[in-house]
PDB file of C-alpha atoms in Angstrom:
ATOM      1  CA  MET Z   1      -6.947 -19.396   4.079  1.00 78.00           C
ATOM      2  CA  THR Z   2     -11.193 -18.710   3.082  1.00 80.00           C
ATOM      3  CA  ILE Z   3     -12.772 -16.480   5.091  1.00 75.00           C
ATOM      4  CA  ASP Z   4     -16.687 -16.652   5.397  1.00 74.00           C
ATOM      5  CA  PRO Z   5     -18.025 -13.195   5.464  1.00 64.00           C
ATOM      6  CA  ALA Z   6     -21.649 -13.426   6.587  1.00 66.00           C
ATOM      7  CA  ASN Z   7     -20.436 -14.940   9.162  1.00 72.00           C
ATOM      8  CA  GLY Z   8     -16.904 -14.745   9.885  1.00 72.00           C
ATOM      9  CA  THR Z   9     -15.146 -18.287   9.820  1.00 85.00           C
ATOM     10  CA  VAL Z  10     -12.245 -18.676   9.106  1.00 87.00           C
ATOM     11  CA  GLU Z  11     -10.635 -22.086   7.359  1.00 90.00           C
ATOM     12  CA  ARG Z  12      -7.280 -23.367   6.482  1.00 88.00           C
ATOM     13  CA  GLN Z  13      -6.071 -25.560   3.782  1.00 86.00           C
ATOM     14  CA  SER Z  14      -2.459 -26.520   2.247  1.00 85.00           C
ATOM     15  CA  GLY Z  15      -2.900 -26.538  -1.719  1.00 82.00           C
ATOM     16  CA  PRO Z  16      -0.879 -29.302  -2.985  1.00 86.00           C
ATOM     17  CA  PRO Z  17       2.910 -28.368  -4.576  1.00 88.00           C
ATOM     18  CA  GLY Z  18       3.289 -28.068  -7.530  1.00 90.00           C
ATOM     19  CA  THR Z  19       5.936 -26.926  -9.726  1.00 93.00           C
ATOM     20  CA  VAL Z  20       6.460 -23.945 -12.470  1.00 91.00           C
ATOM     21  CA  ARG Z  21       8.801 -24.435 -15.411  1.00 93.00           C
ATOM     22  CA  PHE Z  22      10.247 -21.305 -17.636  1.00 90.00           C
ATOM     23  CA  THR Z  23      10.913 -22.653 -21.054  1.00 90.00           C
ATOM     24  CA  GLY Z  24      11.148 -20.748 -24.550  1.00 89.00           C
ATOM     25  CA  LEU Z  25      13.446 -18.160 -22.530  1.00 90.00           C
ATOM     26  CA  PRO Z  26      16.565 -16.603 -25.166  1.00 90.00           C
ATOM     27  CA  ASP Z  27      20.480 -17.742 -25.390  1.00 88.00           C
ATOM     28  CA  GLY Z  28      22.158 -16.103 -24.101  1.00 88.00           C
ATOM     29  CA  VAL Z  29      23.709 -15.013 -20.858  1.00 89.00           C
ATOM     30  CA  LYS Z  30      19.509 -12.964 -19.298  1.00 89.00           C
ATOM     31  CA  ASP Z  31      18.366 -11.209 -15.772  1.00 89.00           C
ATOM     32  CA  ILE Z  32      15.233 -13.088 -14.065  1.00 88.00           C
ATOM     33  CA  GLU Z  33      13.206 -12.239 -11.827  1.00 88.00           C
ATOM     34  CA  ILE Z  34      10.070 -14.367 -10.030  1.00 90.00           C
ATOM     35  CA  TRP Z  35       7.252 -12.652  -8.181  1.00 91.00           C
ATOM     36  CA  LEU Z  36       5.294 -15.296  -5.476  1.00 91.00           C
ATOM     37  CA  PRO Z  37       1.631 -14.538  -5.882  1.00 91.00           C
ATOM     38  CA  HIS Z  38       0.290 -10.745  -3.471  1.00 92.00           C
ATOM     39  CA  HIS Z  39      -2.439 -12.957  -2.400  1.00 87.00           C
ATOM     40  CA  GLU Z  40      -1.246 -16.019  -0.817  1.00 84.00           C
ATOM     41  CA  ALA Z  41       1.216 -17.574   1.005  1.00 83.00           C
ATOM     42  CA  THR Z  42       3.659 -19.405  -1.255  1.00 87.00           C
ATOM     43  CA  GLU Z  43       6.436 -22.021   0.284  1.00 88.00           C
ATOM     44  CA  LEU Z  44       9.586 -22.238  -2.648  1.00 90.00           C
ATOM     45  CA  VAL Z  45      10.458 -25.899  -2.261  1.00 90.00           C
ATOM     46  CA  ALA Z  46      13.555 -25.813  -4.845  1.00 92.00           C
ATOM     47  CA  LEU Z  47      15.034 -24.627  -7.674  1.00 92.00           C
ATOM     48  CA  ARG Z  48      17.383 -26.168 -10.288  1.00 93.00           C
ATOM     49  CA  THR Z  49      17.845 -25.036 -13.556  1.00 91.00           C
ATOM     50  CA  ASP Z  50      19.144 -26.177 -16.503  1.00 88.00           C
ATOM     51  CA  ALA Z  51      22.560 -23.644 -16.847  1.00 88.00           C
ATOM     52  CA  PRO Z  52      24.672 -22.411 -14.544  1.00 90.00           C
ATOM     53  CA  VAL Z  53      22.811 -19.728 -12.285  1.00 91.00           C
ATOM     54  CA  GLU Z  54      24.112 -17.148 -10.035  1.00 93.00           C
ATOM     55  CA  PRO Z  55      23.078 -13.817  -8.124  1.00 92.00           C
ATOM     56  CA  VAL Z  56      22.394 -10.743 -10.891  1.00 89.00           C
ATOM     57  CA  PRO Z  57      24.971  -8.079  -9.974  1.00 88.00           C
ATOM     58  CA  ASP Z  58      24.514  -4.927  -8.122  1.00 87.00           C
ATOM     59  CA  ARG Z  59      22.584  -3.002 -10.365  1.00 86.00           C
ATOM     60  CA  GLY Z  60      22.935   0.588  -8.984  1.00 90.00           C
ATOM     61  CA  ARG Z  61      19.126   0.454  -8.659  1.00 94.00           C
ATOM     62  CA  ARG Z  62      17.800   2.722  -5.138  1.00 97.00           C
ATOM     63  CA  VAL Z  63      15.674   0.176  -3.169  1.00 97.00           C
ATOM     64  CA  TRP Z  64      12.589   2.365  -2.486  1.00 98.00           C
ATOM     65  CA  LEU Z  65      10.522   0.778   1.170  1.00 98.00           C
ATOM     66  CA  HIS Z  66       7.013   1.437   0.678  1.00 98.00           C
ATOM     67  CA  HIS Z  67       4.452   0.112   3.950  1.00 98.00           C
ATOM     68  CA  GLY Z  68       0.456   0.345   3.255  1.00 98.00           C
ATOM     69  CA  SER Z  69      -2.522  -1.532   3.820  1.00 97.00           C
ATOM     70  CA  SER Z  70      -4.087  -4.382   1.155  1.00 95.00           C
ATOM     71  CA  ILE Z  71      -4.206  -1.297  -1.790  1.00 97.00           C
ATOM     72  CA  SER Z  72      -0.773  -1.577  -1.230  1.00 97.00           C
ATOM     73  CA  GLN Z  73      -0.339  -5.376  -1.186  1.00 96.00           C
ATOM     74  CA  GLY Z  74      -2.633  -5.580  -4.209  1.00 95.00           C
ATOM     75  CA  SER Z  75      -5.452  -6.818  -3.097  1.00 92.00           C
ATOM     76  CA  ASN Z  76      -7.929  -7.285  -6.381  1.00 93.00           C
ATOM     77  CA  ALA Z  77      -4.848  -6.852  -8.421  1.00 95.00           C
ATOM     78  CA  THR Z  78      -4.896 -10.109 -10.980  1.00 95.00           C
ATOM     79  CA  SER Z  79      -0.736 -10.702 -10.542  1.00 95.00           C
ATOM     80  CA  PRO Z  80       1.847  -9.437  -8.173  1.00 96.00           C
ATOM     81  CA  THR Z  81       3.916  -7.617 -11.083  1.00 96.00           C
ATOM     82  CA  ALA Z  82      -0.464  -5.437 -11.435  1.00 97.00           C
ATOM     83  CA  THR Z  83      -0.673  -4.187  -7.914  1.00 97.00           C
ATOM     84  CA  TRP Z  84       0.133  -0.048  -8.026  1.00 98.00           C
ATOM     85  CA  PRO Z  85       3.328  -0.274  -5.731  1.00 98.00           C
ATOM     86  CA  ALA Z  86       5.112  -2.741  -8.097  1.00 97.00           C
ATOM     87  CA  VAL Z  87       3.404  -0.021 -11.089  1.00 98.00           C
ATOM     88  CA  VAL Z  88       6.317   2.010  -9.893  1.00 98.00           C
ATOM     89  CA  ALA Z  89       8.669   0.417  -9.382  1.00 97.00           C
ATOM     90  CA  SER Z  90       8.477  -0.306 -12.914  1.00 95.00           C
ATOM     91  CA  LEU Z  91       8.470   3.255 -14.127  1.00 96.00           C
ATOM     92  CA  GLY Z  92      11.085   4.120 -11.994  1.00 96.00           C
ATOM     93  CA  GLY Z  93      13.480   1.724 -12.343  1.00 94.00           C
ATOM     94  CA  VAL Z  94      14.360   1.281  -8.545  1.00 96.00           C
ATOM     95  CA  ASP Z  95      13.526  -1.732  -6.776  1.00 95.00           C
ATOM     96  CA  LEU Z  96      10.899  -2.540  -5.002  1.00 97.00           C
ATOM     97  CA  LEU Z  97      10.554  -3.849  -0.913  1.00 97.00           C
ATOM     98  CA  ASN Z  98       7.608  -3.699  -0.070  1.00 97.00           C
ATOM     99  CA  LEU Z  99       5.546  -3.786   3.283  1.00 97.00           C
ATOM    100  CA  GLY Z 100       1.689  -3.611   1.940  1.00 97.00           C
ATOM    101  CA  PHE Z 101      -0.841  -5.634   4.503  1.00 94.00           C
ATOM    102  CA  GLY Z 102      -4.091  -6.971   4.521  1.00 92.00           C
ATOM    103  CA  GLY Z 103      -6.333  -6.042   6.904  1.00 91.00           C
ATOM    104  CA  SER Z 104      -2.938  -3.532   8.884  1.00 94.00           C
ATOM    105  CA  ALA Z 105      -1.057  -0.678   7.872  1.00 96.00           C
ATOM    106  CA  LEU Z 106      -2.112   0.677  11.379  1.00 97.00           C
ATOM    107  CA  LEU Z 107       0.483   2.567  13.040  1.00 98.00           C
ATOM    108  CA  ASP Z 108       1.922  -0.354  14.580  1.00 97.00           C
ATOM    109  CA  PRO Z 109       4.868   0.248  16.635  1.00 98.00           C
ATOM    110  CA  PHE Z 110       7.133  -2.186  15.575  1.00 98.00           C
ATOM    111  CA  THR Z 111       6.511  -2.096  11.645  1.00 98.00           C
ATOM    112  CA  ALA Z 112       7.967   1.995  12.709  1.00 98.00           C
ATOM    113  CA  ARG Z 113      10.702  -0.935  14.160  1.00 98.00           C
ATOM    114  CA  THR Z 114      10.868  -2.895  11.511  1.00 98.00           C
ATOM    115  CA  MET Z 115      11.525  -0.284   8.725  1.00 98.00           C
ATOM    116  CA  ARG Z 116      13.725   1.702  10.691  1.00 98.00           C
ATOM    117  CA  ASP Z 117      15.743  -0.928  10.982  1.00 98.00           C
ATOM    118  CA  THR Z 118      15.978  -2.042   6.805  1.00 98.00           C
ATOM    119  CA  ARG Z 119      18.497  -0.485   4.799  1.00 97.00           C
ATOM    120  CA  ALA Z 120      16.681   1.903   1.920  1.00 98.00           C
ATOM    121  CA  ASP Z 121      17.056   5.134   0.360  1.00 98.00           C
ATOM    122  CA  LEU Z 122      13.447   5.605  -0.889  1.00 98.00           C
ATOM    123  CA  ILE Z 123      10.298   5.393   2.100  1.00 98.00           C
ATOM    124  CA  SER Z 124       6.645   5.762   1.790  1.00 98.00           C
ATOM    125  CA  VAL Z 125       4.158   5.769   4.174  1.00 98.00           C
ATOM    126  CA  LYS Z 126       0.691   5.450   3.650  1.00 98.00           C
ATOM    127  CA  ILE Z 127      -1.382   6.002   6.472  1.00 97.00           C
ATOM    128  CA  GLY Z 128      -5.746   6.081   6.109  1.00 97.00           C
ATOM    129  CA  ILE Z 129      -7.614   3.615   5.544  1.00 97.00           C
ATOM    130  CA  ASN Z 130      -7.951   0.729   8.048  1.00 96.00           C
ATOM    131  CA  LEU Z 131      -8.026   3.419  10.781  1.00 97.00           C
ATOM    132  CA  VAL Z 132     -10.469   4.005   9.441  1.00 97.00           C
ATOM    133  CA  ASN Z 133     -12.948   0.768   8.266  1.00 94.00           C
ATOM    134  CA  ALA Z 134     -11.482  -0.930  11.944  1.00 95.00           C
ATOM    135  CA  ASP Z 135     -12.576   1.731  13.967  1.00 96.00           C
ATOM    136  CA  LEU Z 136      -9.659   1.423  15.794  1.00 95.00           C
ATOM    137  CA  MET Z 137      -8.489   5.196  17.534  1.00 96.00           C
ATOM    138  CA  ARG Z 138      -9.685   8.771  17.555  1.00 97.00           C
ATOM    139  CA  LEU Z 139      -8.111  11.801  16.639  1.00 97.00           C
ATOM    140  CA  ARG Z 140      -7.256  12.322  20.169  1.00 97.00           C
ATOM    141  CA  ALA Z 141      -5.050   9.334  19.723  1.00 98.00           C
ATOM    142  CA  PHE Z 142      -4.061   9.808  15.737  1.00 98.00           C
ATOM    143  CA  THR Z 143      -2.163  12.889  15.561  1.00 98.00           C
ATOM    144  CA  PRO Z 144       0.575  11.231  18.376  1.00 98.00           C
ATOM    145  CA  ALA Z 145       0.767   7.944  16.701  1.00 98.00           C
ATOM    146  CA  VAL Z 146       1.255   9.676  12.966  1.00 98.00           C
ATOM    147  CA  HIS Z 147       4.384  11.509  15.047  1.00 98.00           C
ATOM    148  CA  GLY Z 148       5.792   8.241  16.914  1.00 98.00           C
ATOM    149  CA  PHE Z 149       5.827   6.098  13.560  1.00 98.00           C
ATOM    150  CA  LEU Z 150       7.613   8.569  11.876  1.00 98.00           C
ATOM    151  CA  ASP Z 151      10.225   9.571  14.703  1.00 98.00           C
ATOM    152  CA  THR Z 152      10.643   6.128  14.823  1.00 98.00           C
ATOM    153  CA  ILE Z 153      11.470   6.176  11.101  1.00 98.00           C
ATOM    154  CA  ARG Z 154      13.479   8.975  11.923  1.00 98.00           C
ATOM    155  CA  GLU Z 155      15.854   7.526  14.059  1.00 98.00           C
ATOM    156  CA  GLY Z 156      17.256   4.664  11.132  1.00 98.00           C
ATOM    157  CA  HIS Z 157      16.635   7.843   8.723  1.00 98.00           C
ATOM    158  CA  PRO Z 158      17.484  10.672   9.347  1.00 98.00           C
ATOM    159  CA  THR Z 159      17.537  12.078   6.506  1.00 98.00           C
ATOM    160  CA  THR Z 160      16.472   9.685   3.547  1.00 98.00           C
ATOM    161  CA  PRO Z 161      13.051  10.946   1.236  1.00 98.00           C
ATOM    162  CA  LEU Z 162       9.902  10.120   2.861  1.00 98.00           C
ATOM    163  CA  LEU Z 163       7.267  10.400   1.785  1.00 98.00           C
ATOM    164  CA  VAL Z 164       3.568  10.610   3.781  1.00 98.00           C
ATOM    165  CA  VAL Z 165       0.566   9.224   1.383  1.00 98.00           C
ATOM    166  CA  SER Z 166      -2.950   9.697   2.659  1.00 98.00           C
ATOM    167  CA  PRO Z 167      -6.377   7.603   0.991  1.00 98.00           C
ATOM    168  CA  ILE Z 168      -7.218   7.658  -2.404  1.00 98.00           C
ATOM    169  CA  TYR Z 169     -11.227   8.081  -3.183  1.00 98.00           C
ATOM    170  CA  CYS Z 170     -12.735   5.245  -0.852  1.00 97.00           C
ATOM    171  CA  PRO Z 171     -16.539   7.242  -0.773  1.00 96.00           C
ATOM    172  CA  ILE Z 172     -17.812   4.559   1.850  1.00 96.00           C
ATOM    173  CA  HIS Z 173     -16.224   6.045   4.617  1.00 97.00           C
ATOM    174  CA  GLU Z 174     -15.333   9.389   2.945  1.00 97.00           C
ATOM    175  CA  ASP Z 175     -17.163  11.070   5.249  1.00 96.00           C
ATOM    176  CA  THR Z 176     -18.334   8.487   7.171  1.00 96.00           C
ATOM    177  CA  PRO Z 177     -17.091   6.711  10.503  1.00 96.00           C
ATOM    178  CA  GLY Z 178     -16.074   3.183  10.265  1.00 95.00           C
ATOM    179  CA  PRO Z 179     -15.966   0.763  11.321  1.00 95.00           C
ATOM    180  CA  GLY Z 180     -16.569  -0.999   8.442  1.00 93.00           C
ATOM    181  CA  ALA Z 181     -18.599  -3.891   7.116  1.00 90.00           C
ATOM    182  CA  PHE Z 182     -19.101  -6.710   4.432  1.00 85.00           C
ATOM    183  CA  ASP Z 183     -23.133  -5.522   2.658  1.00 87.00           C
ATOM    184  CA  LEU Z 184     -25.219  -8.378   3.873  1.00 82.00           C
ATOM    185  CA  THR Z 185     -27.247  -7.193   1.062  1.00 86.00           C
ATOM    186  CA  ALA Z 186     -24.883  -7.528  -2.054  1.00 83.00           C
ATOM    187  CA  LEU Z 187     -23.536 -11.203   0.016  1.00 76.00           C
ATOM    188  CA  SER Z 188     -26.661 -12.562  -0.700  1.00 77.00           C
ATOM    189  CA  THR Z 189     -26.505 -11.834  -4.432  1.00 84.00           C
ATOM    190  CA  GLY Z 190     -23.208 -13.738  -4.712  1.00 81.00           C
ATOM    191  CA  GLN Z 191     -21.005 -10.352  -5.007  1.00 84.00           C
ATOM    192  CA  LEU Z 192     -18.534  -9.545  -2.432  1.00 85.00           C
ATOM    193  CA  ARG Z 193     -18.854  -5.521  -0.403  1.00 89.00           C
ATOM    194  CA  PHE Z 194     -18.611  -2.736   1.149  1.00 92.00           C
ATOM    195  CA  ARG Z 195     -19.711  -0.712   3.365  1.00 93.00           C
ATOM    196  CA  ALA Z 196     -19.619   1.840   6.568  1.00 94.00           C
ATOM    197  CA  THR Z 197     -21.295   1.592  10.119  1.00 95.00           C
ATOM    198  CA  GLY Z 198     -21.026   4.486  11.516  1.00 95.00           C
ATOM    199  CA  ASP Z 199     -23.021   7.922  11.933  1.00 96.00           C
ATOM    200  CA  PRO Z 200     -21.498  10.884  10.446  1.00 95.00           C
ATOM    201  CA  ALA Z 201     -21.530  13.348  13.251  1.00 96.00           C
ATOM    202  CA  GLU Z 202     -19.775  11.141  15.526  1.00 94.00           C
ATOM    203  CA  ARG Z 203     -16.557  13.159  13.863  1.00 95.00           C
ATOM    204  CA  ALA Z 204     -18.078  15.967  16.062  1.00 94.00           C
ATOM    205  CA  SER Z 205     -16.980  13.474  18.783  1.00 94.00           C
ATOM    206  CA  GLY Z 206     -12.962  12.659  17.381  1.00 96.00           C
ATOM    207  CA  LYS Z 207     -14.236   9.673  14.978  1.00 97.00           C
ATOM    208  CA  LEU Z 208     -11.841   9.294  11.967  1.00 98.00           C
ATOM    209  CA  THR Z 209     -13.050   9.432   8.238  1.00 98.00           C
ATOM    210  CA  LEU Z 210      -9.962   9.455   5.297  1.00 98.00           C
ATOM    211  CA  GLY Z 211     -11.473  13.229   4.771  1.00 98.00           C
ATOM    212  CA  VAL Z 212     -10.456  13.517   8.303  1.00 98.00           C
ATOM    213  CA  ILE Z 213      -7.341  11.703   7.899  1.00 98.00           C
ATOM    214  CA  ARG Z 214      -6.257  13.626   5.299  1.00 98.00           C
ATOM    215  CA  ASP Z 215      -6.673  16.663   6.607  1.00 98.00           C
ATOM    216  CA  GLU Z 216      -4.624  15.501   9.169  1.00 98.00           C
ATOM    217  CA  LEU Z 217      -2.089  14.014   7.855  1.00 98.00           C
ATOM    218  CA  ALA Z 218      -1.376  17.294   5.475  1.00 98.00           C
ATOM    219  CA  ARG Z 219      -0.677  19.839   8.603  1.00 98.00           C
ATOM    220  CA  ILE Z 220       1.491  16.939  10.808  1.00 98.00           C
ATOM    221  CA  THR Z 221       3.629  16.890   7.529  1.00 98.00           C
ATOM    222  CA  ALA Z 222       3.478  21.221   7.062  1.00 98.00           C
ATOM    223  CA  GLN Z 223       4.330  20.901  10.331  1.00 98.00           C
ATOM    224  CA  ARG Z 224       7.227  18.286  10.666  1.00 98.00           C
ATOM    225  CA  ALA Z 225       8.951  19.773   7.074  1.00 98.00           C
ATOM    226  CA  ALA Z 226       9.437  22.965   8.858  1.00 97.00           C
ATOM    227  CA  ASP Z 227      12.197  21.215   9.887  1.00 97.00           C
ATOM    228  CA  ASP Z 228      12.776  18.408   7.864  1.00 98.00           C
ATOM    229  CA  PRO Z 229      13.548  19.391   4.289  1.00 97.00           C
ATOM    230  CA  ASN Z 230      13.115  15.704   2.735  1.00 98.00           C
ATOM    231  CA  LEU Z 231       9.692  14.996   4.311  1.00 98.00           C
ATOM    232  CA  HIS Z 232       6.827  15.255   2.130  1.00 98.00           C
ATOM    233  CA  LEU Z 233       3.303  14.667   0.815  1.00 98.00           C
ATOM    234  CA  LEU Z 234       1.049  13.018  -1.650  1.00 98.00           C
ATOM    235  CA  ASP Z 235      -2.606  14.123  -1.626  1.00 98.00           C
ATOM    236  CA  GLY Z 236      -4.544   9.856  -2.106  1.00 98.00           C
ATOM    237  CA  LEU Z 237      -6.894  12.246  -4.350  1.00 98.00           C
ATOM    238  CA  ASP Z 238      -4.270  12.331  -6.996  1.00 98.00           C
ATOM    239  CA  LEU Z 239      -3.775   9.473  -7.712  1.00 98.00           C
ATOM    240  CA  TYR Z 240      -7.773   8.669  -7.260  1.00 98.00           C
ATOM    241  CA  GLY Z 241     -10.274  10.419  -6.948  1.00 98.00           C
ATOM    242  CA  PRO Z 242     -13.745  11.687  -7.256  1.00 98.00           C
ATOM    243  CA  ALA Z 243     -13.941  11.345 -11.250  1.00 98.00           C
ATOM    244  CA  ASP Z 244     -11.937   8.371 -11.636  1.00 97.00           C
ATOM    245  CA  PHE Z 245     -14.289   6.696  -9.053  1.00 97.00           C
ATOM    246  CA  ALA Z 246     -17.176   7.686 -12.024  1.00 97.00           C
ATOM    247  CA  GLU Z 247     -14.588   5.482 -14.373  1.00 97.00           C
ATOM    248  CA  LEU Z 248     -13.539   2.668 -12.533  1.00 97.00           C
ATOM    249  CA  PRO Z 249     -15.512   2.247  -9.589  1.00 96.00           C
ATOM    250  CA  LEU Z 250     -14.587   0.313  -6.657  1.00 96.00           C
ATOM    251  CA  PRO Z 251     -15.598  -3.265  -7.509  1.00 93.00           C
ATOM    252  CA  ASP Z 252     -16.182  -4.798  -3.577  1.00 93.00           C
ATOM    253  CA  GLN Z 253     -16.600  -0.114  -2.779  1.00 92.00           C
ATOM    254  CA  LEU Z 254     -13.080  -0.296  -0.937  1.00 93.00           C
ATOM    255  CA  HIS Z 255     -10.508  -2.350  -2.808  1.00 95.00           C
ATOM    256  CA  PRO Z 256      -8.958  -0.597  -6.563  1.00 96.00           C
ATOM    257  CA  ASP Z 257      -9.078  -3.322  -9.694  1.00 97.00           C
ATOM    258  CA  THR Z 258      -6.394  -3.989 -12.172  1.00 97.00           C
ATOM    259  CA  ALA Z 259      -6.368  -1.445 -14.457  1.00 97.00           C
ATOM    260  CA  THR Z 260      -6.630   0.698 -11.743  1.00 98.00           C
ATOM    261  CA  HIS Z 261      -3.479   0.150  -9.986  1.00 98.00           C
ATOM    262  CA  ARG Z 262      -1.920   1.012 -12.703  1.00 98.00           C
ATOM    263  CA  ARG Z 263      -3.598   4.078 -12.788  1.00 98.00           C
ATOM    264  CA  ILE Z 264      -2.885   4.342  -8.932  1.00 98.00           C
ATOM    265  CA  GLY Z 265       0.912   3.373 -10.555  1.00 98.00           C
ATOM    266  CA  GLU Z 266       2.014   5.109 -13.343  1.00 98.00           C
ATOM    267  CA  ARG Z 267      -0.111   8.659 -11.585  1.00 98.00           C
ATOM    268  CA  PHE Z 268       2.747   8.485  -8.611  1.00 98.00           C
ATOM    269  CA  ALA Z 269       5.023   7.324 -10.660  1.00 98.00           C
ATOM    270  CA  LYS Z 270       4.681  10.709 -13.011  1.00 97.00           C
ATOM    271  CA  ARG Z 271       4.547  12.734  -9.664  1.00 97.00           C
ATOM    272  CA  VAL Z 272       7.047  10.730  -6.970  1.00 98.00           C
ATOM    273  CA  PHE Z 273       9.913  10.351  -9.304  1.00 97.00           C
ATOM    274  CA  SER Z 274       9.447  12.982 -11.391  1.00 95.00           C
ATOM    275  CA  VAL Z 275      12.479  15.485 -12.084  1.00 94.00           C
ATOM    276  CA  ASP Z 276      10.827  17.965  -9.859  1.00 94.00           C
ATOM    277  CA  GLY Z 277       9.465  15.245  -7.532  1.00 96.00           C
ATOM    278  CA  PRO Z 278       9.997  13.604  -3.790  1.00 97.00           C
ATOM    279  CA  PHE Z 279      12.511  10.735  -4.795  1.00 97.00           C
ATOM    280  CA  ALA Z 280      13.403  12.221  -8.294  1.00 94.00           C
ATOM    281  CA  GLY Z 281      16.999  10.454  -9.185  1.00 81.00           C
ATOM    282  CA  PRO Z 282      20.320  11.127 -10.601  1.00 70.00           C
ATOM    283  CA  SER Z 283      19.372  10.600 -13.667  1.00 51.00           C
ATOM    284  CA  SER Z 284      15.954  12.470 -13.468  1.00 46.00           C
TER     285      SER Z 284
END
């Protein structure tokens, strides 16, 4: 799917079939994991082996169910194992089920129902960036939408550790509401960048910014945690903040690059899977 940022047109074209071979593997029994591309649709036509294979035995790993935006999906990461959730899963020793959807994470009820009905030992929800750049709702609607989303998840997972993650640092939307748009000046020079088109003064009328969302998520989780001891909050600025932006700026002003995905993943794993973290395991 090719999108022309200048005029918004979309062209879909099927790629040619191809064969991928994994050669030179060591002899003996081994576990094989194949990670399909995270930024395109892939159809698996056939799987062939030159020796018998069988499903990997249950390794006793916990299942981590995560939902987020294109940042969670892995935009700008160079491989599916370089996305920050994949980094976390590797460091935390868990099996990842990543519901990171580019252009989404909009508190859709059907996503909450899917999470409610999916088996998981650990659950996290990263909320914020697309609600701002889509200019989707005002603060009055945001608050009950978050409560409703969490209520639905809790219907199927009443005591599962549930982590709410607020937005990472993104200068264009910290204090400026959406909608977001392509930076046409940058496009004219062949660069893909985003910009905010809202007016900071509109925060007074309920428009959302990342700062507003962080404050409200902190208030909501604190309120709910009084009756839900397994509900936790992680401030996105602890994963990637202003100092990180100065060192590793967002290439398109919105999405992290591979090095930044690694940093976010390492920090998430350290804070969340540590012995006193919300996802601490039996061996932590």
